[in-house]
PDB file of C-alpha atoms in Angstrom:
ATOM      1  CA  MET U 298     -13.690 -20.776  24.786  1.00  0.00           C
ATOM      2  CA  THR U 299     -16.016 -17.846  25.456  1.00  0.00           C
ATOM      3  CA  ARG U 300     -19.647 -18.196  26.578  1.00  0.00           C
ATOM      4  CA  SER U 301     -20.808 -17.303  23.064  1.00  0.00           C
ATOM      5  CA  GLU U 302     -18.557 -19.949  21.536  1.00  0.00           C
ATOM      6  CA  HIS U 303     -19.986 -22.599  23.869  1.00  0.00           C
ATOM      7  CA  ALA U 304     -23.440 -21.559  22.665  1.00  0.00           C
ATOM      8  CA  LEU U 305     -22.353 -21.875  19.047  1.00  0.00           C
ATOM      9  CA  VAL U 306     -21.032 -25.366  19.655  1.00  0.00           C
ATOM     10  CA  GLU U 307     -24.306 -26.341  21.275  1.00  0.00           C
ATOM     11  CA  ARG U 308     -26.242 -24.940  18.286  1.00  0.00           C
ATOM     12  CA  GLY U 309     -23.944 -26.771  15.872  1.00  0.00           C
ATOM     13  CA  SER U 310     -22.940 -23.564  14.097  1.00  0.00           C
ATOM     14  CA  LEU U 311     -20.222 -23.958  11.446  1.00  0.00           C
ATOM     15  CA  ASP U 312     -19.174 -20.285  11.539  1.00  0.00           C
ATOM     16  CA  PRO U 313     -16.295 -19.692  13.952  1.00  0.00           C
ATOM     17  CA  PHE U 314     -17.037 -15.946  14.135  1.00  0.00           C
ATOM     18  CA  VAL U 315     -18.730 -14.584  17.259  1.00  0.00           C
ATOM     19  CA  HIS U 316     -20.004 -11.003  17.673  1.00  0.00           C
ATOM     20  CA  PRO U 317     -21.580 -10.228  21.078  1.00  0.00           C
ATOM     21  CA  ALA U 318     -22.683  -6.849  22.424  1.00  0.00           C
ATOM     22  CA  LEU U 319     -21.939  -6.244  26.105  1.00  0.00           C
ATOM     23  CA  PHE U 320     -24.252  -3.763  27.862  1.00  0.00           C
ATOM     24  CA  TYR U 321     -22.632  -2.291  30.976  1.00  0.00           C
ATOM     25  CA  ARG U 322     -23.826   0.361  33.433  1.00  0.00           C
ATOM     26  CA  SER U 323     -20.838   0.856  35.745  1.00  0.00           C
ATOM     27  CA  PRO U 324     -17.029   0.586  35.750  1.00  0.00           C
ATOM     28  CA  GLY U 325     -17.371  -2.614  37.738  1.00  0.00           C
ATOM     29  CA  GLU U 326     -19.606  -4.229  35.110  1.00  0.00           C
ATOM     30  CA  TYR U 327     -17.195  -3.038  32.422  1.00  0.00           C
ATOM     31  CA  LEU U 328     -14.203  -4.658  34.067  1.00  0.00           C
ATOM     32  CA  THR U 329     -16.116  -7.843  34.787  1.00  0.00           C
ATOM     33  CA  GLY U 330     -17.200  -8.194  31.179  1.00  0.00           C
ATOM     34  CA  VAL U 331     -14.357  -6.701  29.168  1.00  0.00           C
ATOM     35  CA  GLY U 332     -11.536  -7.363  31.636  1.00  0.00           C
ATOM     36  CA  GLY U 333     -12.720 -10.925  32.104  1.00  0.00           C
ATOM     37  CA  PHE U 334     -12.863 -11.471  28.347  1.00  0.00           C
ATOM     38  CA  VAL U 335      -9.306 -10.158  27.889  1.00  0.00           C
ATOM     39  CA  ASP U 336      -7.981 -12.166  30.865  1.00  0.00           C
ATOM     40  CA  GLY U 337      -9.475 -15.348  29.475  1.00  0.00           C
ATOM     41  CA  ALA U 338      -8.083 -14.737  26.003  1.00  0.00           C
ATOM     42  CA  LEU U 339      -4.568 -14.085  27.316  1.00  0.00           C
ATOM     43  CA  GLU U 340      -4.715 -17.187  29.512  1.00  0.00           C
ATOM     44  CA  ALA U 341      -5.699 -19.197  26.432  1.00  0.00           C
ATOM     45  CA  GLY U 342      -2.698 -17.829  24.528  1.00  0.00           C
ATOM     46  CA  ASP U 343      -4.810 -16.037  21.909  1.00  0.00           C
ATOM     47  CA  PRO U 344      -3.848 -12.749  20.172  1.00  0.00           C
ATOM     48  CA  VAL U 345      -5.858  -9.875  21.633  1.00  0.00           C
ATOM     49  CA  LEU U 346      -6.678  -6.424  20.295  1.00  0.00           C
ATOM     50  CA  VAL U 347      -8.364  -3.918  22.600  1.00  0.00           C
ATOM     51  CA  ALA U 348      -9.678  -0.794  20.852  1.00  0.00           C
ATOM     52  CA  VAL U 349     -11.696   1.316  23.304  1.00  0.00           C
ATOM     53  CA  PRO U 350     -11.942   5.074  24.053  1.00  0.00           C
ATOM     54  CA  GLY U 351      -9.146   6.607  26.120  1.00  0.00           C
ATOM     55  CA  PRO U 352     -10.732   6.633  29.604  1.00  0.00           C
ATOM     56  CA  ARG U 353     -11.772   2.973  29.289  1.00  0.00           C
ATOM     57  CA  LEU U 354      -8.342   2.118  27.942  1.00  0.00           C
ATOM     58  CA  GLY U 355      -6.713   3.561  31.039  1.00  0.00           C
ATOM     59  CA  MET U 356      -9.029   1.540  33.275  1.00  0.00           C
ATOM     60  CA  LEU U 357      -8.153  -1.658  31.408  1.00  0.00           C
ATOM     61  CA  ARG U 358      -4.427  -0.899  31.582  1.00  0.00           C
ATOM     62  CA  GLU U 359      -4.719  -0.645  35.346  1.00  0.00           C
ATOM     63  CA  HIS U 360      -6.740  -3.880  35.448  1.00  0.00           C
ATOM     64  CA  LEU U 361      -4.153  -5.746  33.390  1.00  0.00           C
ATOM     65  CA  GLY U 362      -1.358  -4.417  35.567  1.00  0.00           C
ATOM     66  CA  GLY U 363       1.888  -6.119  34.677  1.00  0.00           C
ATOM     67  CA  ALA U 364       0.540  -8.329  31.910  1.00  0.00           C
ATOM     68  CA  THR U 365       3.576  -9.562  30.036  1.00  0.00           C
ATOM     69  CA  ALA U 366       1.872 -10.732  26.848  1.00  0.00           C
ATOM     70  CA  ALA U 367       3.120  -7.807  24.800  1.00  0.00           C
ATOM     71  CA  ASP U 368       3.580 -10.095  21.795  1.00  0.00           C
ATOM     72  CA  ARG U 369      -0.119 -11.051  21.923  1.00  0.00           C
ATOM     73  CA  LEU U 370      -1.788  -7.954  23.410  1.00  0.00           C
ATOM     74  CA  THR U 371      -2.398  -4.730  21.428  1.00  0.00           C
ATOM     75  CA  LEU U 372      -4.045  -1.735  23.098  1.00  0.00           C
ATOM     76  CA  VAL U 373      -5.233   1.251  21.022  1.00  0.00           C
ATOM     77  CA  ASP U 374      -7.340   4.331  21.719  1.00  0.00           C
ATOM     78  CA  MET U 375     -10.539   3.985  19.709  1.00  0.00           C
ATOM     79  CA  ALA U 376     -10.965   7.774  19.715  1.00  0.00           C
ATOM     80  CA  GLU U 377      -7.990   7.875  17.321  1.00  0.00           C
ATOM     81  CA  PHE U 378      -8.098   4.401  15.775  1.00  0.00           C
ATOM     82  CA  GLY U 379     -11.807   4.813  15.019  1.00  0.00           C
ATOM     83  CA  ARG U 380     -12.056   8.557  14.713  1.00  0.00           C
ATOM     84  CA  ASN U 381     -13.683   7.829  11.366  1.00  0.00           C
ATOM     85  CA  PRO U 382     -15.976   4.831  12.000  1.00  0.00           C
ATOM     86  CA  GLY U 383     -15.526   3.780   8.378  1.00  0.00           C
ATOM     87  CA  ARG U 384     -11.902   2.783   8.856  1.00  0.00           C
ATOM     88  CA  ILE U 385     -12.385   0.612  11.960  1.00  0.00           C
ATOM     89  CA  LEU U 386     -13.420  -2.530  10.114  1.00  0.00           C
ATOM     90  CA  SER U 387     -10.286  -2.810   7.979  1.00  0.00           C
ATOM     91  CA  GLY U 388      -8.161  -2.327  11.124  1.00  0.00           C
ATOM     92  CA  LEU U 389      -9.946  -5.126  12.966  1.00  0.00           C
ATOM     93  CA  ARG U 390      -9.765  -7.482  10.018  1.00  0.00           C
ATOM     94  CA  ASP U 391      -6.097  -6.682   9.447  1.00  0.00           C
ATOM     95  CA  PHE U 392      -5.379  -7.695  13.061  1.00  0.00           C
ATOM     96  CA  ALA U 393      -7.175 -11.020  12.604  1.00  0.00           C
ATOM     97  CA  ASP U 394      -5.437 -11.673   9.293  1.00  0.00           C
ATOM     98  CA  ARG U 395      -2.016 -11.145  10.917  1.00  0.00           C
ATOM     99  CA  HIS U 396      -2.655 -14.229  13.040  1.00  0.00           C
ATOM    100  CA  PRO U 397      -3.530 -17.007  10.595  1.00  0.00           C
ATOM    101  CA  GLY U 398      -4.407 -20.309  12.185  1.00  0.00           C
ATOM    102  CA  ARG U 399      -5.217 -18.649  15.526  1.00  0.00           C
ATOM    103  CA  THR U 400      -8.433 -17.303  16.997  1.00  0.00           C
ATOM    104  CA  ALA U 401      -8.308 -13.513  17.265  1.00  0.00           C
ATOM    105  CA  ARG U 402      -9.954 -11.944  20.328  1.00  0.00           C
ATOM    106  CA  ILE U 403     -10.989  -8.342  19.765  1.00  0.00           C
ATOM    107  CA  VAL U 404     -12.678  -5.746  21.960  1.00  0.00           C
ATOM    108  CA  GLY U 405     -14.037  -2.943  19.813  1.00  0.00           C
ATOM    109  CA  GLU U 406     -16.022  -0.047  21.327  1.00  0.00           C
ATOM    110  CA  PRO U 407     -16.889   2.138  18.344  1.00  0.00           C
ATOM    111  CA  ILE U 408     -19.774   4.061  19.968  1.00  0.00           C
ATOM    112  CA  TRP U 409     -19.536   6.339  22.985  1.00  0.00           C
ATOM    113  CA  ALA U 410     -21.582   9.223  24.403  1.00  0.00           C
ATOM    114  CA  ARG U 411     -19.764  12.035  22.587  1.00  0.00           C
ATOM    115  CA  ARG U 412     -20.167  10.641  19.089  1.00  0.00           C
ATOM    116  CA  SER U 413     -21.962  13.064  16.754  1.00  0.00           C
ATOM    117  CA  PRO U 414     -25.253  12.026  15.109  1.00  0.00           C
ATOM    118  CA  ALA U 415     -23.462  11.621  11.759  1.00  0.00           C
ATOM    119  CA  GLU U 416     -20.765   9.454  13.358  1.00  0.00           C
ATOM    120  CA  LEU U 417     -23.399   7.324  15.073  1.00  0.00           C
ATOM    121  CA  VAL U 418     -24.997   6.401  11.754  1.00  0.00           C
ATOM    122  CA  GLU U 419     -21.708   5.300  10.248  1.00  0.00           C
ATOM    123  CA  ALA U 420     -20.624   3.519  13.435  1.00  0.00           C
ATOM    124  CA  THR U 421     -23.933   1.595  13.471  1.00  0.00           C
ATOM    125  CA  ARG U 422     -23.385   0.683   9.842  1.00  0.00           C
ATOM    126  CA  HIS U 423     -19.892  -0.510  10.815  1.00  0.00           C
ATOM    127  CA  GLU U 424     -21.314  -2.735  13.558  1.00  0.00           C
ATOM    128  CA  ALA U 425     -23.733  -4.331  11.096  1.00  0.00           C
ATOM    129  CA  LEU U 426     -21.061  -4.891   8.449  1.00  0.00           C
ATOM    130  CA  ILE U 427     -18.705  -6.642  10.897  1.00  0.00           C
ATOM    131  CA  ASN U 428     -21.017  -9.619  10.572  1.00  0.00           C
ATOM    132  CA  ALA U 429     -20.466  -9.760   6.820  1.00  0.00           C
ATOM    133  CA  ALA U 430     -16.739  -8.974   6.823  1.00  0.00           C
ATOM    134  CA  PHE U 431     -15.845 -11.611   9.428  1.00  0.00           C
ATOM    135  CA  THR U 432     -18.015 -14.481   8.222  1.00  0.00           C
ATOM    136  CA  GLY U 433     -15.927 -17.642   8.365  1.00  0.00           C
ATOM    137  CA  CYS U 434     -13.113 -15.997  10.313  1.00  0.00           C
ATOM    138  CA  ALA U 435     -11.906 -17.536  13.579  1.00  0.00           C
ATOM    139  CA  ALA U 436     -12.470 -14.458  15.726  1.00  0.00           C
ATOM    140  CA  THR U 437     -14.560 -13.023  18.514  1.00  0.00           C
ATOM    141  CA  VAL U 438     -15.352  -9.290  18.418  1.00  0.00           C
ATOM    142  CA  LEU U 439     -16.834  -8.088  21.721  1.00  0.00           C
ATOM    143  CA  CYS U 440     -18.497  -4.681  21.547  1.00  0.00           C
ATOM    144  CA  PRO U 441     -19.223  -2.852  24.857  1.00  0.00           C
ATOM    145  CA  TYR U 442     -22.113  -0.369  25.097  1.00  0.00           C
ATOM    146  CA  ASP U 443     -22.537   2.074  28.001  1.00  0.00           C
ATOM    147  CA  ALA U 444     -26.249   1.573  28.662  1.00  0.00           C
ATOM    148  CA  SER U 445     -26.195   4.227  31.399  1.00  0.00           C
ATOM    149  CA  ARG U 446     -25.149   7.060  29.041  1.00  0.00           C
ATOM    150  CA  LEU U 447     -26.017   6.117  25.477  1.00  0.00           C
ATOM    151  CA  PRO U 448     -29.461   6.996  24.051  1.00  0.00           C
ATOM    152  CA  ALA U 449     -31.989   4.183  24.104  1.00  0.00           C
ATOM    153  CA  ARG U 450     -32.145   4.152  20.300  1.00  0.00           C
ATOM    154  CA  VAL U 451     -28.376   3.447  20.110  1.00  0.00           C
ATOM    155  CA  CYS U 452     -28.739   0.465  22.448  1.00  0.00           C
ATOM    156  CA  ALA U 453     -31.730  -0.677  20.402  1.00  0.00           C
ATOM    157  CA  ASP U 454     -29.588  -0.551  17.270  1.00  0.00           C
ATOM    158  CA  ALA U 455     -26.916  -2.587  19.058  1.00  0.00           C
ATOM    159  CA  ARG U 456     -29.474  -5.337  19.554  1.00  0.00           C
ATOM    160  CA  ARG U 457     -30.015  -5.319  15.782  1.00  0.00           C
ATOM    161  CA  THR U 458     -26.340  -5.368  14.828  1.00  0.00           C
ATOM    162  CA  HIS U 459     -25.204  -8.141  17.228  1.00  0.00           C
ATOM    163  CA  PRO U 460     -26.383 -11.770  17.037  1.00  0.00           C
ATOM    164  CA  VAL U 461     -25.529 -12.308  20.711  1.00  0.00           C
ATOM    165  CA  LEU U 462     -26.193 -10.095  23.778  1.00  0.00           C
ATOM    166  CA  TRP U 463     -24.360 -10.049  27.124  1.00  0.00           C
ATOM    167  CA  GLU U 464     -26.437  -8.244  29.692  1.00  0.00           C
ATOM    168  CA  ASP U 465     -27.190  -8.389  33.442  1.00  0.00           C
ATOM    169  CA  GLY U 466     -24.732 -11.225  33.882  1.00  0.00           C
ATOM    170  CA  GLY U 467     -26.382 -13.432  31.297  1.00  0.00           C
ATOM    171  CA  GLU U 468     -26.211 -14.178  27.591  1.00  0.00           C
ATOM    172  CA  ARG U 469     -28.902 -14.727  24.979  1.00  0.00           C
ATOM    173  CA  PRO U 470     -29.334 -14.559  21.230  1.00  0.00           C
ATOM    174  CA  SER U 471     -30.723 -11.236  20.009  1.00  0.00           C
ATOM    175  CA  ALA U 472     -34.333 -11.465  18.914  1.00  0.00           C
ATOM    176  CA  HIS U 473     -33.888  -8.259  16.914  1.00  0.00           C
ATOM    177  CA  TYR U 474     -30.776  -9.146  14.894  1.00  0.00           C
ATOM    178  CA  THR U 475     -30.979  -7.759  11.341  1.00  0.00           C
ATOM    179  CA  ALA U 476     -29.020  -8.890   8.291  1.00  0.00           C
ATOM    180  CA  PRO U 477     -26.039  -6.599   7.520  1.00  0.00           C
ATOM    181  CA  ARG U 478     -27.159  -5.600   4.013  1.00  0.00           C
ATOM    182  CA  ALA U 479     -30.686  -4.743   5.173  1.00  0.00           C
ATOM    183  CA  LEU U 480     -29.416  -2.562   8.027  1.00  0.00           C
ATOM    184  CA  SER U 481     -26.876  -0.834   5.778  1.00  0.00           C
ATOM    185  CA  ALA U 482     -29.746  -0.003   3.396  1.00  0.00           C
ATOM    186  CA  GLU U 483     -31.638   1.512   6.317  1.00  0.00           C
ATOM    187  CA  CYS U 484     -28.620   3.755   7.005  1.00  0.00           C
ATOM    188  CA  ASP U 485     -28.662   4.812   3.335  1.00  0.00           C
ATOM    189  CA  ALA U 486     -32.288   5.834   3.704  1.00  0.00           C
ATOM    190  CA  LEU U 487     -31.532   8.281   6.564  1.00  0.00           C
ATOM    191  CA  PRO U 488     -31.336  11.904   5.392  1.00  0.00           C
ATOM    192  CA  LEU U 489     -28.041  13.759   5.596  1.00  0.00           C
ATOM    193  CA  ALA U 490     -27.923  16.967   7.617  1.00  0.00           C
ATOM    194  CA  PRO U 491     -28.747  19.868   5.295  1.00  0.00           C
ATOM    195  CA  PRO U 492     -25.743  21.915   4.148  1.00  0.00           C
ATOM    196  CA  PRO U 493     -25.613  25.638   4.852  1.00  0.00           C
ATOM    197  CA  ALA U 494     -27.336  28.045   2.518  1.00  0.00           C
ATOM    198  CA  ARG U 495     -24.029  29.146   0.966  1.00  0.00           C
ATOM    199  CA  THR U 496     -21.650  26.547  -0.419  1.00  0.00           C
ATOM    200  CA  ARG U 497     -18.899  26.564  -3.050  1.00  0.00           C
ATOM    201  CA  THR U 498     -20.168  24.482  -5.965  1.00  0.00           C
ATOM    202  CA  LEU U 499     -18.414  22.970  -8.991  1.00  0.00           C
ATOM    203  CA  ALA U 500     -19.928  20.721 -11.660  1.00  0.00           C
ATOM    204  CA  PHE U 501     -17.297  18.423 -13.221  1.00  0.00           C
ATOM    205  CA  THR U 502     -17.019  15.769 -15.893  1.00  0.00           C
ATOM    206  CA  THR U 503     -14.375  13.772 -17.711  1.00  0.00           C
ATOM    207  CA  GLY U 504     -11.135  15.743 -18.049  1.00  0.00           C
ATOM    208  CA  ASP U 505     -11.878  18.043 -15.096  1.00  0.00           C
ATOM    209  CA  LEU U 506      -9.950  16.313 -12.312  1.00  0.00           C
ATOM    210  CA  GLY U 507      -7.197  18.901 -12.383  1.00  0.00           C
ATOM    211  CA  GLU U 508      -9.795  21.659 -11.937  1.00  0.00           C
ATOM    212  CA  VAL U 509     -11.433  19.713  -9.080  1.00  0.00           C
ATOM    213  CA  ARG U 510      -8.096  19.459  -7.249  1.00  0.00           C
ATOM    214  CA  HIS U 511      -7.312  23.140  -7.775  1.00  0.00           C
ATOM    215  CA  HIS U 512     -10.802  24.210  -6.714  1.00  0.00           C
ATOM    216  CA  ALA U 513     -10.698  22.111  -3.519  1.00  0.00           C
ATOM    217  CA  ASP U 514      -7.146  23.129  -2.638  1.00  0.00           C
ATOM    218  CA  THR U 515      -7.774  26.832  -3.142  1.00  0.00           C
ATOM    219  CA  TRP U 516     -10.948  26.774  -1.099  1.00  0.00           C
ATOM    220  CA  ALA U 517      -9.358  24.731   1.706  1.00  0.00           C
ATOM    221  CA  GLU U 518      -6.419  27.141   1.924  1.00  0.00           C
ATOM    222  CA  GLU U 519      -8.751  30.146   1.968  1.00  0.00           C
ATOM    223  CA  THR U 520     -10.697  28.652   4.861  1.00  0.00           C
ATOM    224  CA  GLY U 521      -7.626  28.000   6.972  1.00  0.00           C
ATOM    225  CA  LEU U 522      -6.988  24.291   6.505  1.00  0.00           C
ATOM    226  CA  GLY U 523      -3.216  23.896   6.792  1.00  0.00           C
ATOM    227  CA  MET U 524      -0.853  21.241   5.533  1.00  0.00           C
ATOM    228  CA  PRO U 525      -0.643  18.282   5.710  1.00  0.00           C
ATOM    229  CA  ARG U 526      -4.389  18.039   6.353  1.00  0.00           C
ATOM    230  CA  ARG U 527      -5.143  20.132   3.278  1.00  0.00           C
ATOM    231  CA  GLY U 528      -3.184  17.709   1.122  1.00  0.00           C
ATOM    232  CA  ASP U 529      -5.134  14.743   2.512  1.00  0.00           C
ATOM    233  CA  PHE U 530      -8.415  16.569   1.994  1.00  0.00           C
ATOM    234  CA  VAL U 531      -7.637  17.413  -1.656  1.00  0.00           C
ATOM    235  CA  LEU U 532      -6.499  13.833  -2.342  1.00  0.00           C
ATOM    236  CA  ALA U 533      -9.729  12.448  -0.878  1.00  0.00           C
ATOM    237  CA  VAL U 534     -11.844  14.865  -2.948  1.00  0.00           C
ATOM    238  CA  ALA U 535      -9.925  13.916  -6.071  1.00  0.00           C
ATOM    239  CA  GLU U 536     -10.511  10.193  -5.401  1.00  0.00           C
ATOM    240  CA  ALA U 537     -14.240  10.810  -4.946  1.00  0.00           C
ATOM    241  CA  ALA U 538     -14.432  12.824  -8.172  1.00  0.00           C
ATOM    242  CA  ALA U 539     -12.470  10.169 -10.044  1.00  0.00           C
ATOM    243  CA  ASN U 540     -14.984   7.571  -8.855  1.00  0.00           C
ATOM    244  CA  SER U 541     -17.834   9.764 -10.096  1.00  0.00           C
ATOM    245  CA  ILE U 542     -16.287   9.926 -13.522  1.00  0.00           C
ATOM    246  CA  ALA U 543     -15.445   6.219 -13.667  1.00  0.00           C
ATOM    247  CA  HIS U 544     -18.547   4.751 -11.962  1.00  0.00           C
ATOM    248  CA  GLY U 545     -21.080   7.546 -11.477  1.00  0.00           C
ATOM    249  CA  GLY U 546     -22.154   8.374 -15.003  1.00  0.00           C
ATOM    250  CA  GLY U 547     -19.073  10.379 -16.028  1.00  0.00           C
ATOM    251  CA  ARG U 548     -19.995  13.532 -14.104  1.00  0.00           C
ATOM    252  CA  GLY U 549     -20.725  14.844 -10.644  1.00  0.00           C
ATOM    253  CA  ILE U 550     -21.327  17.879  -8.413  1.00  0.00           C
ATOM    254  CA  LEU U 551     -18.808  19.001  -5.790  1.00  0.00           C
ATOM    255  CA  ARG U 552     -19.941  21.247  -2.944  1.00  0.00           C
ATOM    256  CA  LEU U 553     -17.676  22.646  -0.230  1.00  0.00           C
ATOM    257  CA  TRP U 554     -18.503  24.274   3.105  1.00  0.00           C
ATOM    258  CA  SER U 555     -17.284  24.732   6.651  1.00  0.00           C
ATOM    259  CA  ASP U 556     -18.958  23.130   9.640  1.00  0.00           C
ATOM    260  CA  GLY U 557     -17.353  24.506  12.787  1.00  0.00           C
ATOM    261  CA  PRO U 558     -13.785  23.184  12.890  1.00  0.00           C
ATOM    262  CA  ALA U 559     -14.439  20.778   9.986  1.00  0.00           C
ATOM    263  CA  ARG U 560     -14.124  21.302   6.245  1.00  0.00           C
ATOM    264  CA  VAL U 561     -16.731  19.341   4.314  1.00  0.00           C
ATOM    265  CA  ALA U 562     -16.754  18.192   0.696  1.00  0.00           C
ATOM    266  CA  GLU U 563     -19.877  16.604  -0.756  1.00  0.00           C
ATOM    267  CA  ILE U 564     -19.722  14.749  -4.063  1.00  0.00           C
ATOM    268  CA  ARG U 565     -22.959  13.686  -5.740  1.00  0.00           C
ATOM    269  CA  ASP U 566     -23.264  11.555  -8.860  1.00  0.00           C
ATOM    270  CA  GLY U 567     -25.463   8.981 -10.567  1.00  0.00           C
ATOM    271  CA  GLY U 568     -23.651   5.934  -9.245  1.00  0.00           C
ATOM    272  CA  HIS U 569     -24.502   3.309  -6.660  1.00  0.00           C
ATOM    273  CA  LEU U 570     -22.599   1.222  -4.115  1.00  0.00           C
ATOM    274  CA  THR U 571     -23.592  -2.363  -4.816  1.00  0.00           C
ATOM    275  CA  ASP U 572     -21.178  -3.709  -2.166  1.00  0.00           C
ATOM    276  CA  PRO U 573     -21.898  -2.280   1.304  1.00  0.00           C
ATOM    277  CA  LEU U 574     -18.362  -3.283   2.365  1.00  0.00           C
ATOM    278  CA  ALA U 575     -16.753  -1.126  -0.349  1.00  0.00           C
ATOM    279  CA  GLY U 576     -14.137   1.123   1.227  1.00  0.00           C
ATOM    280  CA  ARG U 577     -14.411  -0.566   4.631  1.00  0.00           C
ATOM    281  CA  ARG U 578     -12.057  -3.449   3.896  1.00  0.00           C
ATOM    282  CA  ARG U 579      -8.553  -3.165   2.535  1.00  0.00           C
ATOM    283  CA  PRO U 580      -8.604  -3.830  -1.230  1.00  0.00           C
ATOM    284  CA  ALA U 581      -6.143  -6.407  -2.580  1.00  0.00           C
ATOM    285  CA  LEU U 582      -3.165  -4.948  -4.424  1.00  0.00           C
ATOM    286  CA  ASP U 583      -4.312  -6.646  -7.623  1.00  0.00           C
ATOM    287  CA  SER U 584      -7.972  -5.727  -7.157  1.00  0.00           C
ATOM    288  CA  ALA U 585      -9.688  -4.731 -10.381  1.00  0.00           C
ATOM    289  CA  ASP U 586     -13.212  -4.247  -9.065  1.00  0.00           C
ATOM    290  CA  GLY U 587     -12.715  -0.796  -7.504  1.00  0.00           C
ATOM    291  CA  GLY U 588     -13.016   0.159  -3.876  1.00  0.00           C
ATOM    292  CA  ARG U 589      -9.486   1.469  -3.499  1.00  0.00           C
ATOM    293  CA  GLY U 590     -10.480   5.105  -3.870  1.00  0.00           C
ATOM    294  CA  LEU U 591     -13.224   4.878  -1.237  1.00  0.00           C
ATOM    295  CA  TRP U 592     -10.877   2.975   1.082  1.00  0.00           C
ATOM    296  CA  MET U 593      -8.362   5.808   0.738  1.00  0.00           C
ATOM    297  CA  MET U 594     -11.049   8.370   1.602  1.00  0.00           C
ATOM    298  CA  HIS U 595     -11.790   6.487   4.796  1.00  0.00           C
ATOM    299  CA  GLN U 596      -8.112   6.390   5.727  1.00  0.00           C
ATOM    300  CA  LEU U 597      -7.573  10.118   5.047  1.00  0.00           C
ATOM    301  CA  CYS U 598     -10.695  11.714   6.478  1.00  0.00           C
ATOM    302  CA  ASP U 599     -12.085  12.198   9.978  1.00  0.00           C
ATOM    303  CA  LEU U 600     -15.559  11.103   8.852  1.00  0.00           C
ATOM    304  CA  VAL U 601     -16.937   9.732   5.576  1.00  0.00           C
ATOM    305  CA  GLU U 602     -20.724   9.648   5.146  1.00  0.00           C
ATOM    306  CA  THR U 603     -22.223   7.684   2.263  1.00  0.00           C
ATOM    307  CA  ARG U 604     -25.775   7.468   0.984  1.00  0.00           C
ATOM    308  CA  SER U 605     -26.456   5.086  -1.901  1.00  0.00           C
ATOM    309  CA  THR U 606     -30.068   5.367  -3.079  1.00  0.00           C
ATOM    310  CA  SER U 607     -32.067   5.039  -6.292  1.00  0.00           C
ATOM    311  CA  ALA U 608     -31.312   8.726  -6.939  1.00  0.00           C
ATOM    312  CA  GLY U 609     -27.558   8.128  -6.969  1.00  0.00           C
ATOM    313  CA  LEU U 610     -24.567   8.229  -4.651  1.00  0.00           C
ATOM    314  CA  THR U 611     -23.630  10.954  -2.182  1.00  0.00           C
ATOM    315  CA  VAL U 612     -20.267  10.966  -0.401  1.00  0.00           C
ATOM    316  CA  ARG U 613     -19.447  13.514   2.316  1.00  0.00           C
ATOM    317  CA  LEU U 614     -15.863  13.950   3.418  1.00  0.00           C
ATOM    318  CA  HIS U 615     -15.118  15.694   6.721  1.00  0.00           C
ATOM    319  CA  MET U 616     -11.652  16.968   7.599  1.00  0.00           C
ATOM    320  CA  ASP U 617     -10.982  18.735  10.919  1.00  0.00           C
ATOM    321  CA  ARG U 618      -8.270  21.340  11.262  1.00  0.00           C
ATOM    322  CA  SER U 619      -6.320  19.106  13.600  1.00  0.00           C
TER     323      SER U 619
END
């Protein structure tokens, strides 16, 4: 049982889910906190997923040495697994769901110093939504934060997205914890970076999906996006446009532009996301309430930005060349 779980028992909490943030400032603190958590989970016989950026993953591999719990230990590079922050949540929940009747132990480090400002917003939203997606699930998700390199505002947000804090060798409940839906709404209120002055624009409505696909494919090819990435990009754009037609008032605006190595598609319509978890959890095969298209966008793209406001819904899809 982890320290946070002992605290839950003492408080009489009925929710078996625990979500602490670990603030570390050196490799030694990292190994003490994260390595100790993994060691304890393996000793307890629990299934463990470690999803951290490459350099940290290498350090943990060395720490674990000849650990022989291959059937219970999964190590993945978060820089690939969570390249798009919006697809991390479904991966974590899938891992927990593959071990019914057992307590899943997860280390997830979705935020590191080289994340872009746009990625940081969606990664912060992800951290908040973990609390909603895992409610009632027997799992602990430990999230490390490099307090020596991350901006102060990022660490401040971590105190709002995690009910429990591990810091300076101690543990305490977060006085700044904010409900997931409220924090997701704050993310929606943040302005998107302005697009360049010149973009390729297409207004579309019912019956125009073929034109949307052709328009996106032609533009992507002209700007040097090769296959198979171009195919994924066009499929994601088509899914976004289909959602606009089905749920966004029957019409939308597609804009396309380049942003360094990335190709960006922005789709605006009159719709709204009423479920902040839409697209971030795997939809059931028999689901009839939507969400599959947005989930596909998250799986296909390197970054998906969403803003759901009273003015409507904006979805930005980013696809790098490689």
